[in-house]
Short mmCIF file of N, CA, C and O in Angstrom, two decimals:
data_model
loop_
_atom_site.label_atom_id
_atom_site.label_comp_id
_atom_site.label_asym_id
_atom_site.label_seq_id
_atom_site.Cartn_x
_atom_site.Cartn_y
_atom_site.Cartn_z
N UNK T 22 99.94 105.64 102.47
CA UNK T 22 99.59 104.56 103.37
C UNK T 22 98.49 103.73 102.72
O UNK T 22 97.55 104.25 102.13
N UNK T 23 98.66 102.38 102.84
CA UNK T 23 97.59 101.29 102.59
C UNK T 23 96.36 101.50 103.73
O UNK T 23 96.53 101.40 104.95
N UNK T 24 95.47 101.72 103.26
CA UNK T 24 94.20 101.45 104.66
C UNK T 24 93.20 100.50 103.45
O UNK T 24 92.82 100.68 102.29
N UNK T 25 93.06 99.36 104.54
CA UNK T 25 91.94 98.72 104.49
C UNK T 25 90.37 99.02 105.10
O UNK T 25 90.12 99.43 106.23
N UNK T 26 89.28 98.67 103.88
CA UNK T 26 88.60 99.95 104.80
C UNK T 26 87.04 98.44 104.53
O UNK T 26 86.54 97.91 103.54
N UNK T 27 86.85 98.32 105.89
CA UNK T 27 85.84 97.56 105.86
C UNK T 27 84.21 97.95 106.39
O UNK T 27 83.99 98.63 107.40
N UNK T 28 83.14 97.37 105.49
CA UNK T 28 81.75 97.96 105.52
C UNK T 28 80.76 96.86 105.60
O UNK T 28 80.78 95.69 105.22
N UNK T 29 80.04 97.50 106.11
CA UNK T 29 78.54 96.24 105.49
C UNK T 29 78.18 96.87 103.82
O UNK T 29 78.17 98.02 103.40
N UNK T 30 77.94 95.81 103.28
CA UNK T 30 76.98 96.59 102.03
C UNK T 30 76.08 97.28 102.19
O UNK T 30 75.53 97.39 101.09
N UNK T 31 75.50 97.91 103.02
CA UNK T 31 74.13 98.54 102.73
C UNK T 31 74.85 99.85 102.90
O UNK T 31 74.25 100.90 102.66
N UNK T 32 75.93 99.87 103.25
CA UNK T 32 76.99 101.20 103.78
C UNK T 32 77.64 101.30 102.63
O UNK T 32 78.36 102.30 102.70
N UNK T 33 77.77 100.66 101.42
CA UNK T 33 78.52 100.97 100.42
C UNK T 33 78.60 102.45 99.93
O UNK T 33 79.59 102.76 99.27
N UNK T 34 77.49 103.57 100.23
CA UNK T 34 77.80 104.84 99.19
C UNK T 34 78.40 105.62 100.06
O UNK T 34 78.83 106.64 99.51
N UNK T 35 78.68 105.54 101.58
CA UNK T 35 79.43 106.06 102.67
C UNK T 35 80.72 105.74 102.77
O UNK T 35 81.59 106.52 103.14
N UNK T 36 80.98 104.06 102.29
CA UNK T 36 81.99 103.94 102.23
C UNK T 36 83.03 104.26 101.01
O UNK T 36 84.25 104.18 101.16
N UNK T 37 82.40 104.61 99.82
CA UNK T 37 82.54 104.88 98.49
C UNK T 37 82.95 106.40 99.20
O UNK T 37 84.12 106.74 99.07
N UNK T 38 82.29 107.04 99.73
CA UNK T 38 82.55 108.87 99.66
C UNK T 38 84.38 108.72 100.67
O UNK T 38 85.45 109.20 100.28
N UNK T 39 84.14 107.93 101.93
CA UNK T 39 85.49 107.59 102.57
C UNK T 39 86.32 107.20 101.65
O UNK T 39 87.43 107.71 101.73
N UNK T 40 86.20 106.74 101.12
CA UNK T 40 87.50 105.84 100.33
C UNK T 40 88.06 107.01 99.05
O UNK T 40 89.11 107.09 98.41
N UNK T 41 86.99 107.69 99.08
CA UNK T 41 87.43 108.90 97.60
C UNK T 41 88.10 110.03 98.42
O UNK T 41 88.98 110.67 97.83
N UNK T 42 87.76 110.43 99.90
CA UNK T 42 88.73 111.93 100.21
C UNK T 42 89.56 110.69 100.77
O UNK T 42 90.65 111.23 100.55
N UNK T 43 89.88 109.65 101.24
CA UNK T 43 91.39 109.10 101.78
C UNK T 43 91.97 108.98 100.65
O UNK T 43 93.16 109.28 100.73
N UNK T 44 91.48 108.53 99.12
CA UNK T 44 92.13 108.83 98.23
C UNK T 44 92.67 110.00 97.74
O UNK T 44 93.75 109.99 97.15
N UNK T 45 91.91 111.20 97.95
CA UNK T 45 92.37 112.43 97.48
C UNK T 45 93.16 112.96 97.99
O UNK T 45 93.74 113.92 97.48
N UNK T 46 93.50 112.39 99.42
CA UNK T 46 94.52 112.61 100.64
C UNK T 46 96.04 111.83 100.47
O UNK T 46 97.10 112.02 101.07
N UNK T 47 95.66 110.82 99.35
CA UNK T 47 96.87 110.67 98.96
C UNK T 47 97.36 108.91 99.19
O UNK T 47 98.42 108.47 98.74
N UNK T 48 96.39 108.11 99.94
CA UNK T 48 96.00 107.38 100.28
C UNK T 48 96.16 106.32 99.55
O UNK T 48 96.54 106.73 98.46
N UNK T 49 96.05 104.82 99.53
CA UNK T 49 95.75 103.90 98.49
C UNK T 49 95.07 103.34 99.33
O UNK T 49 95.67 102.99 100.35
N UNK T 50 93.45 103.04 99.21
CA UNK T 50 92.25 102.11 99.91
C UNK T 50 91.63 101.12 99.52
O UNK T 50 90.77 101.19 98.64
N UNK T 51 91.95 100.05 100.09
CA UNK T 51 91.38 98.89 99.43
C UNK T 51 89.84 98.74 100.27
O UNK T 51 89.73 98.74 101.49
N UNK T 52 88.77 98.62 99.34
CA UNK T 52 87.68 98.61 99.96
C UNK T 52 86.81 97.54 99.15
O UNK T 52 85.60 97.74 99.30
N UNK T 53 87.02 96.76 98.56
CA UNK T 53 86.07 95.41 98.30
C UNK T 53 85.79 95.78 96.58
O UNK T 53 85.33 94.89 95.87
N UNK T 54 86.10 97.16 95.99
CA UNK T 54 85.43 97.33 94.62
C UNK T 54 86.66 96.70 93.89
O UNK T 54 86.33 96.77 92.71
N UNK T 55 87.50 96.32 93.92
CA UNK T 55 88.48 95.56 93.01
C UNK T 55 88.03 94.10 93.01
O UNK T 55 88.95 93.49 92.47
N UNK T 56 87.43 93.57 93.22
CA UNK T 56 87.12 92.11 93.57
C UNK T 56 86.23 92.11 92.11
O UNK T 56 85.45 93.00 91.79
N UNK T 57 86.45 91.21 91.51
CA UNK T 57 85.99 90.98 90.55
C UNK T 57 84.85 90.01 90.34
O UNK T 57 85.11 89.24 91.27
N UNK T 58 83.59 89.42 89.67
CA UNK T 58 82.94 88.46 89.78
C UNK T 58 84.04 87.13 89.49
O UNK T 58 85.03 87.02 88.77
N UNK T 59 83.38 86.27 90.40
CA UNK T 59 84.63 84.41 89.79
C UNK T 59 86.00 84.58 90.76
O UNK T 59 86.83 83.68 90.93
N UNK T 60 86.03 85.99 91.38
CA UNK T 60 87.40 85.77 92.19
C UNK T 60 87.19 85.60 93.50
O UNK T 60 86.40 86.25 94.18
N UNK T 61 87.84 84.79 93.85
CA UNK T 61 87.96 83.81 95.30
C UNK T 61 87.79 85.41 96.03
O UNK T 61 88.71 86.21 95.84
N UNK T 62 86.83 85.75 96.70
CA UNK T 62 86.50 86.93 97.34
C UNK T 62 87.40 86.74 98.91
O UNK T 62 87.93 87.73 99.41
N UNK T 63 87.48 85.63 99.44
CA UNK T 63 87.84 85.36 100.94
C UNK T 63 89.71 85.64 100.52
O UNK T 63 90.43 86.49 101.04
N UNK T 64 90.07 84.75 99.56
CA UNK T 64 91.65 85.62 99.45
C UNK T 64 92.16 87.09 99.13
O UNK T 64 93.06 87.85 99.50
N UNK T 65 91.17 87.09 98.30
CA UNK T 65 91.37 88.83 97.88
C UNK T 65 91.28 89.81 98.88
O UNK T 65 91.78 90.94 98.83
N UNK T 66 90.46 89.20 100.01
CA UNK T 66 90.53 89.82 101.27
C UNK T 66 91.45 89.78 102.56
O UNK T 66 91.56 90.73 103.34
N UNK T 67 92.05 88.63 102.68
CA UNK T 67 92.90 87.68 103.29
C UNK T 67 94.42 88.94 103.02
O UNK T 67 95.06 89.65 103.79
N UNK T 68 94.48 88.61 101.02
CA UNK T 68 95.37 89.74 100.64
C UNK T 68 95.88 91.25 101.12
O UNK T 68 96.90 91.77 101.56
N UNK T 69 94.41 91.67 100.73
CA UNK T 69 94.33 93.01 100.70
C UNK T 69 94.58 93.53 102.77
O UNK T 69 95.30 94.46 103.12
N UNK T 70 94.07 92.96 103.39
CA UNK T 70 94.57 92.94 104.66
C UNK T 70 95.85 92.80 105.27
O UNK T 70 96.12 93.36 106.33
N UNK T 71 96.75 91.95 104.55
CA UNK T 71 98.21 91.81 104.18
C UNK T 71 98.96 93.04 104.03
O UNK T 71 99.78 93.55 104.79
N UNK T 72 98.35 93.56 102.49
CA UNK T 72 99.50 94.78 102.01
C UNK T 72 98.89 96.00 102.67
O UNK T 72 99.25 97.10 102.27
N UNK T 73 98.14 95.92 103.51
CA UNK T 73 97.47 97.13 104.70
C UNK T 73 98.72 97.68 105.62
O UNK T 73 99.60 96.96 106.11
N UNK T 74 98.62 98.95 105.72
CA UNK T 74 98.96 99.26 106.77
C UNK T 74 98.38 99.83 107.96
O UNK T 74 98.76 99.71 109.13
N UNK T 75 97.51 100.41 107.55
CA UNK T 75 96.03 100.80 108.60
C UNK T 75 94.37 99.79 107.98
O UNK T 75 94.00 99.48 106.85
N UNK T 76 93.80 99.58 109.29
CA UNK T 76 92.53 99.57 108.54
C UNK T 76 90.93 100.51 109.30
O UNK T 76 90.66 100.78 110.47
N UNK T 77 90.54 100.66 108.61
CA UNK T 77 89.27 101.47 109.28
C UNK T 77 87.92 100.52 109.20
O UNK T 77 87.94 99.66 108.32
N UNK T 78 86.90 100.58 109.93
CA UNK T 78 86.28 100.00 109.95
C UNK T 78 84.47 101.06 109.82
O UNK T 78 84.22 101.89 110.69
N UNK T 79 83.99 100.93 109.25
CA UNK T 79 82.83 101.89 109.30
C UNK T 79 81.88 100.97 110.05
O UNK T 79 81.66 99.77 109.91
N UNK T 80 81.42 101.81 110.83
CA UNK T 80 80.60 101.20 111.94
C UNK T 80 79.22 102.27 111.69
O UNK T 80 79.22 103.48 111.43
N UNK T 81 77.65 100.93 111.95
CA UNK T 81 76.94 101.14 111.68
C UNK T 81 75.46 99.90 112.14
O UNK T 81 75.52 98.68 112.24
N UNK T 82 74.63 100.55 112.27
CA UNK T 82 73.88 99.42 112.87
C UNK T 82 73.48 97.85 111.77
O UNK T 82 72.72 96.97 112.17
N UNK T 83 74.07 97.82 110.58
CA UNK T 83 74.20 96.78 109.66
C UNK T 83 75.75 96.28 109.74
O UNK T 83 76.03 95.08 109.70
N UNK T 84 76.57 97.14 109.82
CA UNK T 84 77.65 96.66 109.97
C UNK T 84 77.58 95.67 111.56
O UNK T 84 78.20 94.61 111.67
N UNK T 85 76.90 96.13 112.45
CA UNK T 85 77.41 95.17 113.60
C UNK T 85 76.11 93.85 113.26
O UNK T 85 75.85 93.14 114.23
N UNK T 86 75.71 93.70 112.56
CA UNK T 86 74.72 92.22 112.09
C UNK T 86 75.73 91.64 110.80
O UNK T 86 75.34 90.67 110.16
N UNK T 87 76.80 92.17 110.51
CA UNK T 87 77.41 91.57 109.41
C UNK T 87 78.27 90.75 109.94
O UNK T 87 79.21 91.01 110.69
N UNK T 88 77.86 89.60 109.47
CA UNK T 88 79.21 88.32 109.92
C UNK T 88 80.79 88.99 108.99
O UNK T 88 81.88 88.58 109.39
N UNK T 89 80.76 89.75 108.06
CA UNK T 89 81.87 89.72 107.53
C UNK T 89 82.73 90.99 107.76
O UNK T 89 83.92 91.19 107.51
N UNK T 90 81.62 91.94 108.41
CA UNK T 90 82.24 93.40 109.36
C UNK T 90 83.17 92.82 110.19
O UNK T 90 83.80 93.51 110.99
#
């Protein structure tokens, strides 16, 4: 299964540990580390929400001040 897995940055090493056992589970997780510097970040996201089939959302008291959570 595709899961899209969305964070605030300050949540990045929580969301890094999620994204490694949904991977080990067999998983493919798109979580923002494929984005490259210079790449249109808003399509790559637009994308990656596309070829999703689940998404998770990590919730957190930075995540709910994030315009992009």
């Amino acid at each position: 299964m595709r899961i899209f897995l969305s964070y605030a940055d300050a949540d990045q090493d929580v969301a890094r540990q999620i994204a490694s056992h949904l991977t080990n589970a067999g998983h493919e997780v798109w979580h923002g580390n494929e984005t490259l510097p210079g790449e249109n970040w808003a399509l790559e996201v637009g994308n990656a929400l596309e070829r999703s089939q689940a998404m998770g959302v990590l919730l957190s008291p930075e995540a709910m001040k994030s315009r992009n959570v």
